[in-house]
PDB file of C-alpha atoms in Angstrom:
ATOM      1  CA  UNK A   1     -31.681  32.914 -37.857  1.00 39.00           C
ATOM      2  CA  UNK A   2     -28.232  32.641 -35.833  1.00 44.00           C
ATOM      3  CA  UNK A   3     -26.554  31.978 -39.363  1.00 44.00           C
ATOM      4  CA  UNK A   4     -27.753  35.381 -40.793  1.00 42.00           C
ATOM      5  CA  UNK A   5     -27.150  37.575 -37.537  1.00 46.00           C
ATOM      6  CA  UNK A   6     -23.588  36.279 -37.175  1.00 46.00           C
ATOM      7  CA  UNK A   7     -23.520  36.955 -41.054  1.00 58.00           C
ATOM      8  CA  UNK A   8     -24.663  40.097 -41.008  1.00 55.00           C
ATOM      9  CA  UNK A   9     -22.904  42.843 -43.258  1.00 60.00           C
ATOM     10  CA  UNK A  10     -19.823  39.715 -44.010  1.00 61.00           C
ATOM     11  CA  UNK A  11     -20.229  40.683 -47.741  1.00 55.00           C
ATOM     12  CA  UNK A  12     -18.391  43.763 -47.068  1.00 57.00           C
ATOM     13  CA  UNK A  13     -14.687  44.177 -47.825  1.00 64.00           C
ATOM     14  CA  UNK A  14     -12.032  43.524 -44.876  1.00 68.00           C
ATOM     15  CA  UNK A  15     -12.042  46.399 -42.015  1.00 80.00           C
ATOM     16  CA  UNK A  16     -14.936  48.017 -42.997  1.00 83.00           C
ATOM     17  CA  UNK A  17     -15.743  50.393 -39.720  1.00 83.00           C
ATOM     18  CA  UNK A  18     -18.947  52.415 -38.755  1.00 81.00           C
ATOM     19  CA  UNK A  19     -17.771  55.502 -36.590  1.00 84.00           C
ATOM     20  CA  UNK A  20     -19.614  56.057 -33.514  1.00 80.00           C
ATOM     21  CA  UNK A  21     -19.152  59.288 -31.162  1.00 80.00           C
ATOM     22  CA  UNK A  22     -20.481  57.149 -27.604  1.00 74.00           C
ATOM     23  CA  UNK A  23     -21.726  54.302 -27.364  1.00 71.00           C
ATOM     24  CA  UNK A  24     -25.746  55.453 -27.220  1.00 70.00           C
ATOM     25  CA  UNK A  25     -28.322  54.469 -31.000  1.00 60.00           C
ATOM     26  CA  UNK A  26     -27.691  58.407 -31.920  1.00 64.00           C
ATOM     27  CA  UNK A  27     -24.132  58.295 -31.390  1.00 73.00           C
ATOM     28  CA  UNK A  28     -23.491  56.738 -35.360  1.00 80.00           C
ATOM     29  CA  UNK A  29     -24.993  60.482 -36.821  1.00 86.00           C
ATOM     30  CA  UNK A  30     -21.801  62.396 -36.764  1.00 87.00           C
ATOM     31  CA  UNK A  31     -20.413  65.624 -38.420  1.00 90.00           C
ATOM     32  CA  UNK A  32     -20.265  65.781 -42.123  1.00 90.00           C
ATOM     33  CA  UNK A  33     -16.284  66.678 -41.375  1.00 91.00           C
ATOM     34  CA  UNK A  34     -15.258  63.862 -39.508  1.00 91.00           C
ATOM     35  CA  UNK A  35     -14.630  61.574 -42.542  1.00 91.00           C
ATOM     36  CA  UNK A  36     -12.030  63.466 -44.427  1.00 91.00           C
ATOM     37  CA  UNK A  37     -10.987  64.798 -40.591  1.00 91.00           C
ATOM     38  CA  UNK A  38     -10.425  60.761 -40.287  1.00 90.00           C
ATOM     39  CA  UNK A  39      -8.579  60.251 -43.361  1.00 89.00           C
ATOM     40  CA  UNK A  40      -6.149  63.105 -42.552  1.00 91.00           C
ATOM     41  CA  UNK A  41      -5.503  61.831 -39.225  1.00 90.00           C
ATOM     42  CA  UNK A  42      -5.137  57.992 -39.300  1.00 87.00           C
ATOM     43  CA  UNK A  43      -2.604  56.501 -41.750  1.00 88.00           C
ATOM     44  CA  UNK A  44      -4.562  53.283 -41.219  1.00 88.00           C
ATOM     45  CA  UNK A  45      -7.414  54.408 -42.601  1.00 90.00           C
ATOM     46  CA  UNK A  46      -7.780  54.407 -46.934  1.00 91.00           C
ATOM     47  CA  UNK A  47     -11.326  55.621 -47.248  1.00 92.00           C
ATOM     48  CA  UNK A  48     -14.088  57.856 -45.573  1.00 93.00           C
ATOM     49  CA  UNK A  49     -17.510  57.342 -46.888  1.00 94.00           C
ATOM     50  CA  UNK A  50     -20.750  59.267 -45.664  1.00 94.00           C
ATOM     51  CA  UNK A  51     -24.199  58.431 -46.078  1.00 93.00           C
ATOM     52  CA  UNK A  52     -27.410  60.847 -44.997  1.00 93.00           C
ATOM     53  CA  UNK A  53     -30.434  58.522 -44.693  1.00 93.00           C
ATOM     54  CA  UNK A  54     -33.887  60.130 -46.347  1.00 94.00           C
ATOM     55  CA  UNK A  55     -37.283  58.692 -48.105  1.00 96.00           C
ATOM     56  CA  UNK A  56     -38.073  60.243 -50.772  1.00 96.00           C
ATOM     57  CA  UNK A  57     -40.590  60.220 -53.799  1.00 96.00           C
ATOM     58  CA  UNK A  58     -39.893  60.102 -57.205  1.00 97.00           C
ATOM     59  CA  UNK A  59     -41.814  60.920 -60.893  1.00 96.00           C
ATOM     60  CA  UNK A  60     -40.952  58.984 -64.027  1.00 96.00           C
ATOM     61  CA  UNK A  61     -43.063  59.776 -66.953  1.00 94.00           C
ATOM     62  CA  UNK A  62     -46.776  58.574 -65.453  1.00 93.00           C
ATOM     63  CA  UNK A  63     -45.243  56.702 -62.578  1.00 94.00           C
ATOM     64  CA  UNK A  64     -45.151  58.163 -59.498  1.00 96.00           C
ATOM     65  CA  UNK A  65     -43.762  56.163 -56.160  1.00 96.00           C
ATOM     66  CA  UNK A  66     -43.519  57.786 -52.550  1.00 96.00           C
ATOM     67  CA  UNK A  67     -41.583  56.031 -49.457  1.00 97.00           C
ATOM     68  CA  UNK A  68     -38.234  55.154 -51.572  1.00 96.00           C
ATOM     69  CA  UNK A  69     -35.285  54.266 -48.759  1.00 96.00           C
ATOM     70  CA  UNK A  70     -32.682  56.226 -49.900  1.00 97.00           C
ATOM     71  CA  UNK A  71     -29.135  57.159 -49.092  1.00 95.00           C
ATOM     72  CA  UNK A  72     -27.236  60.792 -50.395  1.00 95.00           C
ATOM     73  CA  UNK A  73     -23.582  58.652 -50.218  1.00 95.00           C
ATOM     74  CA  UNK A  74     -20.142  59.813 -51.420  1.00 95.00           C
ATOM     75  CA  UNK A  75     -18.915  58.951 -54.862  1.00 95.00           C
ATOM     76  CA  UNK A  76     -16.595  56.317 -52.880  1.00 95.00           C
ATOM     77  CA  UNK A  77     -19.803  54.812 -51.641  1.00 94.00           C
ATOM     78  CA  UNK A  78     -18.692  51.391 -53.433  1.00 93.00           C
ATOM     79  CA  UNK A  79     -14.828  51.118 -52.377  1.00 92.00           C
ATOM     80  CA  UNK A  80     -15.612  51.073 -48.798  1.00 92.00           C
ATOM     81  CA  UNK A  81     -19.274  49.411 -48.925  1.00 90.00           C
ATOM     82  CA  UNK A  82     -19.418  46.107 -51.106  1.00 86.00           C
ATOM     83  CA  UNK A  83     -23.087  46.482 -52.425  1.00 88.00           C
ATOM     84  CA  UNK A  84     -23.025  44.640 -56.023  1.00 91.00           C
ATOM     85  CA  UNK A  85     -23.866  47.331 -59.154  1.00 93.00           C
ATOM     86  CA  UNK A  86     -25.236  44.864 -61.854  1.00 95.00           C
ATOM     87  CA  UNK A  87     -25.543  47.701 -64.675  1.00 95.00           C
ATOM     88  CA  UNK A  88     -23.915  50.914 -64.579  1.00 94.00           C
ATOM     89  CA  UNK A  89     -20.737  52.783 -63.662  1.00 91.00           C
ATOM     90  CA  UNK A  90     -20.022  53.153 -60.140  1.00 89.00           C
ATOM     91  CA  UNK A  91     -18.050  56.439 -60.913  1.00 89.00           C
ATOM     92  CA  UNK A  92     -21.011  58.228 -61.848  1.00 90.00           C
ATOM     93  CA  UNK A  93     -22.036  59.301 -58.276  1.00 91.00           C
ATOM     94  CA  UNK A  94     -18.983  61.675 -58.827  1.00 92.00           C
ATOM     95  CA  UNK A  95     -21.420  64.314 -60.288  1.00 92.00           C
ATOM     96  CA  UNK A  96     -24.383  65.669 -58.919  1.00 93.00           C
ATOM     97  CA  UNK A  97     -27.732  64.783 -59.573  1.00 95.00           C
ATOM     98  CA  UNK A  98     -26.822  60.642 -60.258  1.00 96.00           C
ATOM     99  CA  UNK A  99     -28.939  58.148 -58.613  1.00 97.00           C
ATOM    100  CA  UNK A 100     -28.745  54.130 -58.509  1.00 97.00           C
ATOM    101  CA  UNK A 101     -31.952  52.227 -57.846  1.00 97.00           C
ATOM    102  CA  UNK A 102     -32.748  48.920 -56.959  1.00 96.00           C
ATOM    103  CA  UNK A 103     -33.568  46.076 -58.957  1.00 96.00           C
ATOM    104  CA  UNK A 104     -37.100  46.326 -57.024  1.00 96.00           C
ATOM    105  CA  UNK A 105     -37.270  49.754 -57.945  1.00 97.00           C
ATOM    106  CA  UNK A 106     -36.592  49.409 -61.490  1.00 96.00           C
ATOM    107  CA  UNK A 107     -39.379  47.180 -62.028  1.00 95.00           C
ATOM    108  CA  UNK A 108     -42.089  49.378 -59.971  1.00 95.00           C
ATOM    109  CA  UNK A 109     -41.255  51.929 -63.257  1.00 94.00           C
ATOM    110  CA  UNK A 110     -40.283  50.180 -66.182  1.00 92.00           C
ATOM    111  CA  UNK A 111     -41.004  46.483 -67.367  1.00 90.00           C
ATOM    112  CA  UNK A 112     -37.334  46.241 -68.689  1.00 91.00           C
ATOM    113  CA  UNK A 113     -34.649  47.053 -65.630  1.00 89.00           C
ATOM    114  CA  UNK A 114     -31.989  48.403 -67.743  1.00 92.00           C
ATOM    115  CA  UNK A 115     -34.062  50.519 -70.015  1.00 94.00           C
ATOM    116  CA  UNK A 116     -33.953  53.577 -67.294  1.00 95.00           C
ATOM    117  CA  UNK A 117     -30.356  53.479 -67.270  1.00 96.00           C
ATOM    118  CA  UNK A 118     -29.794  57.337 -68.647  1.00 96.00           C
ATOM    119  CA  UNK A 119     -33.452  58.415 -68.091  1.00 97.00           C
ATOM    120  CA  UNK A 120     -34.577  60.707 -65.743  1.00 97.00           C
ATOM    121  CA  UNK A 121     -36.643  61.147 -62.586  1.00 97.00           C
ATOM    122  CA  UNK A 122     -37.905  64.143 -61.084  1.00 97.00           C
ATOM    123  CA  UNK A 123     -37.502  64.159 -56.939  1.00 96.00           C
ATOM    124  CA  UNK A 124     -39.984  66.660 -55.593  1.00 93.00           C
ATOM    125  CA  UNK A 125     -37.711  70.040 -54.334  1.00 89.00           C
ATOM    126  CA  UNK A 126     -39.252  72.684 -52.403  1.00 86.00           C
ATOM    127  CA  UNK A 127     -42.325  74.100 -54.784  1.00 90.00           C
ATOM    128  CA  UNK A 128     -41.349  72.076 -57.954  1.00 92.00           C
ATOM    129  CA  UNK A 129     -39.081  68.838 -59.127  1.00 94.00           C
ATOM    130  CA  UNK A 130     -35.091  68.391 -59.693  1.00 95.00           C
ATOM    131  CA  UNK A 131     -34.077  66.221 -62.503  1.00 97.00           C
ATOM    132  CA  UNK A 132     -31.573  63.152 -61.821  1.00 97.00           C
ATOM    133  CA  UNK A 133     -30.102  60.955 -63.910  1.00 97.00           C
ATOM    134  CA  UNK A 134     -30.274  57.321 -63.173  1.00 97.00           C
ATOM    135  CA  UNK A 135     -26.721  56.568 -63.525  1.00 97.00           C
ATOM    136  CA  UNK A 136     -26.716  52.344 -62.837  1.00 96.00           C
ATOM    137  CA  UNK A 137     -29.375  49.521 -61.311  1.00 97.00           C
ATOM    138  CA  UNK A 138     -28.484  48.044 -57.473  1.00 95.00           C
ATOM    139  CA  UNK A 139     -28.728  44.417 -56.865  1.00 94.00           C
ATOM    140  CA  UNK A 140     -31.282  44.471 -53.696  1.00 92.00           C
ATOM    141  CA  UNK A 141     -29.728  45.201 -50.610  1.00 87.00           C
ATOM    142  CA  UNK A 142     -28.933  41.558 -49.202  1.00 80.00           C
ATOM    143  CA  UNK A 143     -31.214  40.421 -46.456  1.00 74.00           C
ATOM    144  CA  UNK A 144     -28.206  40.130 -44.227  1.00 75.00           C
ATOM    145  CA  UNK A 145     -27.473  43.991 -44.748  1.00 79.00           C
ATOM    146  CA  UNK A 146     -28.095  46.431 -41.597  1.00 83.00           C
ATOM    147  CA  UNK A 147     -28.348  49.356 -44.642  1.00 88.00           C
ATOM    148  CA  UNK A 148     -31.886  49.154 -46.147  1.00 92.00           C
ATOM    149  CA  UNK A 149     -32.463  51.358 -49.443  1.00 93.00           C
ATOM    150  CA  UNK A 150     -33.844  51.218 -52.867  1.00 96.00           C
ATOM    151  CA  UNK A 151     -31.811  54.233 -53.903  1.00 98.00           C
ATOM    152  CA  UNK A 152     -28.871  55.676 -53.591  1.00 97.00           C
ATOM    153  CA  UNK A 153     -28.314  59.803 -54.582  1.00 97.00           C
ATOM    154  CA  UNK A 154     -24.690  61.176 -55.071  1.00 95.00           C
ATOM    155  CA  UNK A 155     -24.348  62.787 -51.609  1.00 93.00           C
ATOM    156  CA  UNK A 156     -22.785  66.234 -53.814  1.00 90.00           C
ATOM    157  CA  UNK A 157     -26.511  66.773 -54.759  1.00 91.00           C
ATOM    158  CA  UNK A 158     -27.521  66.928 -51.112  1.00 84.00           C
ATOM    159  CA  UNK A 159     -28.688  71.044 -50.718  1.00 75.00           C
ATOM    160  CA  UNK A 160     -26.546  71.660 -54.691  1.00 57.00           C
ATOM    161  CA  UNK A 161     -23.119  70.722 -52.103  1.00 59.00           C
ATOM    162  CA  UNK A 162     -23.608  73.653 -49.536  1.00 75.00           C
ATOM    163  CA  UNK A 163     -20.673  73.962 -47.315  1.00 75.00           C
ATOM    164  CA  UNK A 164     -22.016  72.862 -44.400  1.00 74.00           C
ATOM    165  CA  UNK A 165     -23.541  69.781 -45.777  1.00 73.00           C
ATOM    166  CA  UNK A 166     -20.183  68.752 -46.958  1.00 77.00           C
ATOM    167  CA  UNK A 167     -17.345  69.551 -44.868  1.00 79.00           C
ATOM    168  CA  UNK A 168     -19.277  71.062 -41.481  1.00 84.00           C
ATOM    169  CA  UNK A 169     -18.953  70.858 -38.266  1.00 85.00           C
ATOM    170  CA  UNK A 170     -22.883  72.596 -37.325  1.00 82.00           C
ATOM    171  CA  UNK A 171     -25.037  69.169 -37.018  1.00 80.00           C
ATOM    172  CA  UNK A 172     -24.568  65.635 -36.213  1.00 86.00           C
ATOM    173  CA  UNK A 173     -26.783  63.876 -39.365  1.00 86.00           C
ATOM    174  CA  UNK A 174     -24.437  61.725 -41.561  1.00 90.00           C
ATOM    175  CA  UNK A 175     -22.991  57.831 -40.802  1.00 89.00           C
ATOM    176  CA  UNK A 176     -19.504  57.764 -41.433  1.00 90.00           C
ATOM    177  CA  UNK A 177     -18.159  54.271 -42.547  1.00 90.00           C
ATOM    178  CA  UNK A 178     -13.983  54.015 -42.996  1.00 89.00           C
ATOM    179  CA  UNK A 179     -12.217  51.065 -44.877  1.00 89.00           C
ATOM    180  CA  UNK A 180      -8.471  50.805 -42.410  1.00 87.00           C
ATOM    181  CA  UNK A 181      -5.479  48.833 -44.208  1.00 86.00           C
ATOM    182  CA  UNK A 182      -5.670  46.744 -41.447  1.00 82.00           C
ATOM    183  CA  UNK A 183      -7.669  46.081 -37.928  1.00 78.00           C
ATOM    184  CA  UNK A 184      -8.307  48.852 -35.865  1.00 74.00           C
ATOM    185  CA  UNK A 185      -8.589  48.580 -32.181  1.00 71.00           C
ATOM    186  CA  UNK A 186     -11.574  50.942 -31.194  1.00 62.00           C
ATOM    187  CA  UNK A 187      -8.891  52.334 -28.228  1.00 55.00           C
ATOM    188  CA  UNK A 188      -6.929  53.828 -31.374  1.00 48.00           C
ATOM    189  CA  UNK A 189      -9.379  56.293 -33.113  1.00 50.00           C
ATOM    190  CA  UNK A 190     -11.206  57.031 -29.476  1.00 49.00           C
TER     191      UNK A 190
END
C-alpha cells in the first residue's frame, strides 16, 4: 500500500504539474484559457494539456456499453501525460471526432483488440448519435494512476470546438496539466 501511494503517477515524464487555482478539491477545474495563457507566460513551461472529465455511452454495431470514464484531452495529451498507446498513432487526437479506448474496453466490443482500430462508434448527441473514429487502443490506466478512464476523445470534438470550450474564460470545468523544462516552485506560477 505505502509503495503504490508514494508511487503514485511516477510513470509520468519529469515536471509534470497539475494547476490548481487555491488550495480547496474544486480548485484543479480551471478556465479552458489558462493553458495556452500558461504557455505564453512561463518560459519554463513546454506544454499545456487540458482534460474535461465525462461518462459517456457508446454503440458499436449490436454492442452497446453505458458508464465509459472518459476524458475530451488535447492532441498533446501524450507529451505531457505518459499513458502507454500499444496500437495506434498518438497524433490522431489532432482531428475531431478520434477516440482511444482501453484495452478493457476493446474487449467489452470486439473479441480481437486491434480489429476496431479505424471502426466507428456512435456516442449518443442530443436527439441522435455522432460518429468517431477509434483512432488507437490504451494500455489500462495503471493502478497507481490518480486519472481513471477507458477512453479518451480529442478535446476539439468537445461542443464541434466552440469558442468558449476552447480558449474561454466563462466556466471553471477543465484540469490543466503543464510539462516545465525544469522544477517549478509553486511560489513562481502563484
Amino acid at each position: 500500500f505505502f509503495t503504490v501511494q508514494l508511487n503514485y503517477d511516477s510513470f509520468h515524464f519529469a515536471h509534470v504539474y497539475r494547476v490548481h487555482l487555491g488550495k480547496e478539491a474544486s480548485a484543479a477545474k480551471v478556465f479552458p484559457a489558462l493553458a495556452e495563457k500558461l504557455m505564453t507566460n512561463f518560459s519554463s513551461i513546454s506544454e499545456a494539456t487540458r482534460l474535461k472529465k465525462t461518462t459517456l455511452a457508446i454503440q458499436y454495431n449490436d454492442t452497446r456499453l453505458s458508464d465509459i470514464r472518459t476524458y475530451y484531452v488535447d492532441e498533446n495529451f501524450f507529451d505531457v501525460l505518459n499513458y502507454e498507446v500499444i496500437a495506434g498513432n498518438k497524433e490522431n487526437l489532432k482531428a475531431p471526432y478520434r477516440v482511444f479506448i482501453s484495452e478493457t474496453l476493446s474487449r467489452k466490443i470486439t473479441d480481437n483488440i486491434f480489429s476496431i482500430i479505424g471502426e466507428t462508434i456512435l456516442i449518443p448527441k442530443d436527439n441522435g448519435y455522432e460518429s468517431y473514429t477509434v483512432e488507437g487502443i490504451l494500455k489500462d490506466t495503471p493502478l497507481n494512476s490518480h486519472l481513471k478512464f477507458d477512453m479518451l476523445v480529442s478535446y476539439i470534438s468537445l461542443d464541434e470546438g466552440k469558442p468558449a470550450f476552447q480558449y474561454g474564460w466563462a466556466f471553471k470545468g477543465v484540469d490543466t496539466y503543464v510539462k516545465a523544462t525544469k522544477p517549478i516552485k509553486w511560489q513562481v506560477v502563484k
